[in-house]
Short mmCIF file of C-alpha atoms in Angstrom, two decimals:
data_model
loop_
_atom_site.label_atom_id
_atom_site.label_comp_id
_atom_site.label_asym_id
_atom_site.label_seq_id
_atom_site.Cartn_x
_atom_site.Cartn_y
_atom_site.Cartn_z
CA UNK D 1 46.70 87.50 15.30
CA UNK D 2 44.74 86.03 18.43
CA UNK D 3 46.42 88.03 21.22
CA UNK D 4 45.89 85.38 23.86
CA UNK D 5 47.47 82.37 21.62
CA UNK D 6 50.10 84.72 19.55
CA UNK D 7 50.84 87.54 21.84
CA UNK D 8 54.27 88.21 20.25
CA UNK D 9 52.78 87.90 16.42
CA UNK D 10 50.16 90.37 17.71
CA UNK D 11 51.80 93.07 18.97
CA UNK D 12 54.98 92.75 16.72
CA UNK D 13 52.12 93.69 14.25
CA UNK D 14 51.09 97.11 16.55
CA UNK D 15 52.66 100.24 17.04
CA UNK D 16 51.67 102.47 19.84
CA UNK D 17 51.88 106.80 19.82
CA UNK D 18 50.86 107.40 23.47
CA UNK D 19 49.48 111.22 24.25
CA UNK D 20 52.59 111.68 26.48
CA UNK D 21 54.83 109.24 24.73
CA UNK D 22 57.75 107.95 27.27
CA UNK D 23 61.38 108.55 26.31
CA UNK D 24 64.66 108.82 28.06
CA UNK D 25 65.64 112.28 27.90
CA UNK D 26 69.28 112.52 28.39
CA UNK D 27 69.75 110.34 25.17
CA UNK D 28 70.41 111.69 21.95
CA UNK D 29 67.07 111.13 19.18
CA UNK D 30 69.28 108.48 17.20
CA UNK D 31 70.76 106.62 20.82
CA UNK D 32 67.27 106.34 21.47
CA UNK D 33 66.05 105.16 18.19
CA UNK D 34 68.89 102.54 18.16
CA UNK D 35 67.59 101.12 21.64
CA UNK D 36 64.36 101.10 20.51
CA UNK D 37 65.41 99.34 17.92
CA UNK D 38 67.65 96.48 19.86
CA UNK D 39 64.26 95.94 22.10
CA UNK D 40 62.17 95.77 19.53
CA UNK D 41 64.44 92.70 18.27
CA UNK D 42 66.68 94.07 15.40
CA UNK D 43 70.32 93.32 15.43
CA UNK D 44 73.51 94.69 13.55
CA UNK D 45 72.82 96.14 10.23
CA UNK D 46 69.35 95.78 10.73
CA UNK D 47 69.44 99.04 13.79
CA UNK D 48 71.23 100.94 11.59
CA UNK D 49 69.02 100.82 8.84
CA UNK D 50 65.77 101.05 11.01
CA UNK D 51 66.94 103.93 12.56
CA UNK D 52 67.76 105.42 9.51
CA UNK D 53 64.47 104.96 8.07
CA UNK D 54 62.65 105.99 10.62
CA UNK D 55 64.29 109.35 11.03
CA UNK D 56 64.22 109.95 7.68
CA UNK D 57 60.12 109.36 8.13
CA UNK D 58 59.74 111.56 10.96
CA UNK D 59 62.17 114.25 9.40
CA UNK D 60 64.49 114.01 11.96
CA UNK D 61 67.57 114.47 10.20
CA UNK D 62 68.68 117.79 12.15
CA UNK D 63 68.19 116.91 16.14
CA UNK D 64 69.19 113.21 15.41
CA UNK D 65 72.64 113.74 17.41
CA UNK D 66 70.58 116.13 20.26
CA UNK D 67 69.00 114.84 23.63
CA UNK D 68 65.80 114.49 23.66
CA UNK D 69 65.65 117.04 26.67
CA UNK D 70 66.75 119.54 24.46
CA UNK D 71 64.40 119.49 21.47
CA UNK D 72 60.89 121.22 20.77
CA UNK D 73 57.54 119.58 22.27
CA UNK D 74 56.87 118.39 18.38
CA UNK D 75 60.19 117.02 17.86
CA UNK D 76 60.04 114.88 21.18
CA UNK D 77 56.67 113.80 19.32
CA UNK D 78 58.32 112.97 15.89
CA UNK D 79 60.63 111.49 17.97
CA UNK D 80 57.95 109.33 19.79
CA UNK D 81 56.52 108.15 16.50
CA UNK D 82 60.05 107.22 15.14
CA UNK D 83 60.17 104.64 17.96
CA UNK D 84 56.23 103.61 17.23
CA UNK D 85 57.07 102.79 13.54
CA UNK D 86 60.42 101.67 13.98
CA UNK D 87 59.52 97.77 13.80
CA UNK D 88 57.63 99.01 10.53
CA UNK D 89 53.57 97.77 12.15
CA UNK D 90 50.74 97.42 9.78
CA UNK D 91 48.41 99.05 12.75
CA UNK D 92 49.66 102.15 14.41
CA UNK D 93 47.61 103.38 17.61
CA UNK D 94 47.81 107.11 18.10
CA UNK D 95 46.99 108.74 20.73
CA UNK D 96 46.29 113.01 20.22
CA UNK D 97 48.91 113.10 18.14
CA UNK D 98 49.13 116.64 17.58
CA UNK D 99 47.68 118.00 20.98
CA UNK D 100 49.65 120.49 21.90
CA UNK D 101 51.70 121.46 18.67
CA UNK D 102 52.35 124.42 16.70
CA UNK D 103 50.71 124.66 13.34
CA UNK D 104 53.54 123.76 11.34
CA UNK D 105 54.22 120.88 13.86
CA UNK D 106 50.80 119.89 13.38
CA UNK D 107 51.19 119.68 9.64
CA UNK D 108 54.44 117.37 9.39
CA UNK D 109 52.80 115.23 12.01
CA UNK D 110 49.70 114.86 9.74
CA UNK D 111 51.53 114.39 6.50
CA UNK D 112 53.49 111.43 8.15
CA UNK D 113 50.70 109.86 9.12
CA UNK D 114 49.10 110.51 5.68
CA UNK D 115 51.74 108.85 4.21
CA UNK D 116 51.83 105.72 6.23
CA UNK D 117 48.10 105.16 5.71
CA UNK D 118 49.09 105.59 2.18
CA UNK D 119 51.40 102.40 2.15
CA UNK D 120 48.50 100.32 3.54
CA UNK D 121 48.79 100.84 7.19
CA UNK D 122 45.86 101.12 9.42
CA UNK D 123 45.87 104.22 11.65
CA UNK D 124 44.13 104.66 14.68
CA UNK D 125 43.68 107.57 16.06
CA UNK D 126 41.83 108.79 19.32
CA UNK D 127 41.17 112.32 19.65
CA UNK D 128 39.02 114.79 20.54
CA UNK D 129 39.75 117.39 18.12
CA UNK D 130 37.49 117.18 15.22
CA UNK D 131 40.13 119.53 13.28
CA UNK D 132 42.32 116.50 13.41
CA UNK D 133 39.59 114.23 12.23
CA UNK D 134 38.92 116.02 9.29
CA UNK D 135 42.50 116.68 8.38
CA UNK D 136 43.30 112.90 8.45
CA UNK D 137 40.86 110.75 8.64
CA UNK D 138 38.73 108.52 5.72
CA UNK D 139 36.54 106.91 8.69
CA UNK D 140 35.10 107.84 12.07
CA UNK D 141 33.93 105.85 14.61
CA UNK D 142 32.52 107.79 17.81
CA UNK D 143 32.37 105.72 20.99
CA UNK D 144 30.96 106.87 24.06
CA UNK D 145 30.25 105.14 27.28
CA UNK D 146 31.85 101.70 25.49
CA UNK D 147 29.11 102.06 23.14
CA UNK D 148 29.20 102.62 19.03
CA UNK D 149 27.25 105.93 18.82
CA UNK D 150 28.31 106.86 14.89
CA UNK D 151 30.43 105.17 12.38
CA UNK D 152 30.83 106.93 8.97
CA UNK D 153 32.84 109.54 7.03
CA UNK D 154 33.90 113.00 8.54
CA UNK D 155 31.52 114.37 6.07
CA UNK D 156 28.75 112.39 7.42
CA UNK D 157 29.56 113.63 10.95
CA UNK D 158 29.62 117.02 9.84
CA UNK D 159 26.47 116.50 8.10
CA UNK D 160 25.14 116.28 11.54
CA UNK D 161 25.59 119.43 12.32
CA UNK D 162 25.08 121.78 9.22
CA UNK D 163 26.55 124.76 10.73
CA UNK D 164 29.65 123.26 11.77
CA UNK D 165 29.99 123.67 15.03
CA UNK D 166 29.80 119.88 15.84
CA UNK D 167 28.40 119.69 18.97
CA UNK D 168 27.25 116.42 19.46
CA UNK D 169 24.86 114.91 21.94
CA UNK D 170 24.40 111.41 22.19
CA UNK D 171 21.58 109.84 22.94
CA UNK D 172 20.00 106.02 23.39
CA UNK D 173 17.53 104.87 20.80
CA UNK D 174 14.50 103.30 21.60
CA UNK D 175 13.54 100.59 19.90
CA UNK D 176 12.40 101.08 16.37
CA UNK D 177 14.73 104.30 15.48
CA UNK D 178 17.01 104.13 13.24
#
């Protein structure tokens, strides 16, 4: 989609996992779900059965009648990527999404966003945690100062650093290195 002559087709196409994804506290997971739902454009049945869906995604079965205030910083993240999925996008944007998460929290957000890359999604994902790279990611692209400094496998990035420590320093080329 051409996001200046189909905005609407574009970014009905896009879902969006900010780092400190916005919600409205005070409502339960599944009230929230269902307005996320209603603005996203679904109607009768339809909420129901997106909200359904999507909580059964992010395994959020047991909080789905709790506020959002109440439940765990991963939960309000499952939570968050409930409402980025809920319109079902073939391109999800994710933003850190495990910063700040307990290791099993970690895991179940990984595995969910294995299996949506699984169905044919595209997943994007900006961090800077090259443990997250590595646990999810089939491609890398490393962009620094709005320039394209690597783009490759997380093998080949770790290939550039045999002794795994990874740090990388970027640097221009002059003409005639590759």
């Amino acid at each position: 989609h051409d996001i200046l002559k189909d905005p609407i087709g574009a970014k009905s196409a896009l879902g969006y996992l900010p780092e400190a994804a916005p919600s409205y506290r005070a409502m339960t997971v599944e009230d929230f779900l269902t307005f996320i739902a209603k603005a996203r454009g679904f109607s009768g049945a339809a909420v129901r059965e997106r909200v359904a869906a999507v909580i059964e995604k992010a395994r959020l079965a047991n909080v789905a009648k709790q506020t959002i205030d109440t439940l765990s910083k991963g939960y309000r993240q499952r939570t968050a990527f409930a409402a980025a999925i809920i319109h079902d996008p073939k391109v999800l944007i994710m933003d850190e999404p495990t910063d700040g998460l307990d290791p099993n929290q970690k895991f179940t957000v990984r595995e969910m966003i294995k299996a949506m890359a699984a169905k044919g999604k595209a997943i994007i994902i900006s961090t800077h945690i090259l443990e997250e790279v590595d646990a999810v990611c089939t491609k890398v692209v490393v962009i620094s100062d709005g320039e394209k400094k690597f783009d490759g496998t997380p093998a080949e990035l770790k290939a550039l650093d045999p002794s795994g420590k990874l740090d990388v320093v970027f640097r221009k080329m002059t003409a005639g290195e590759k």
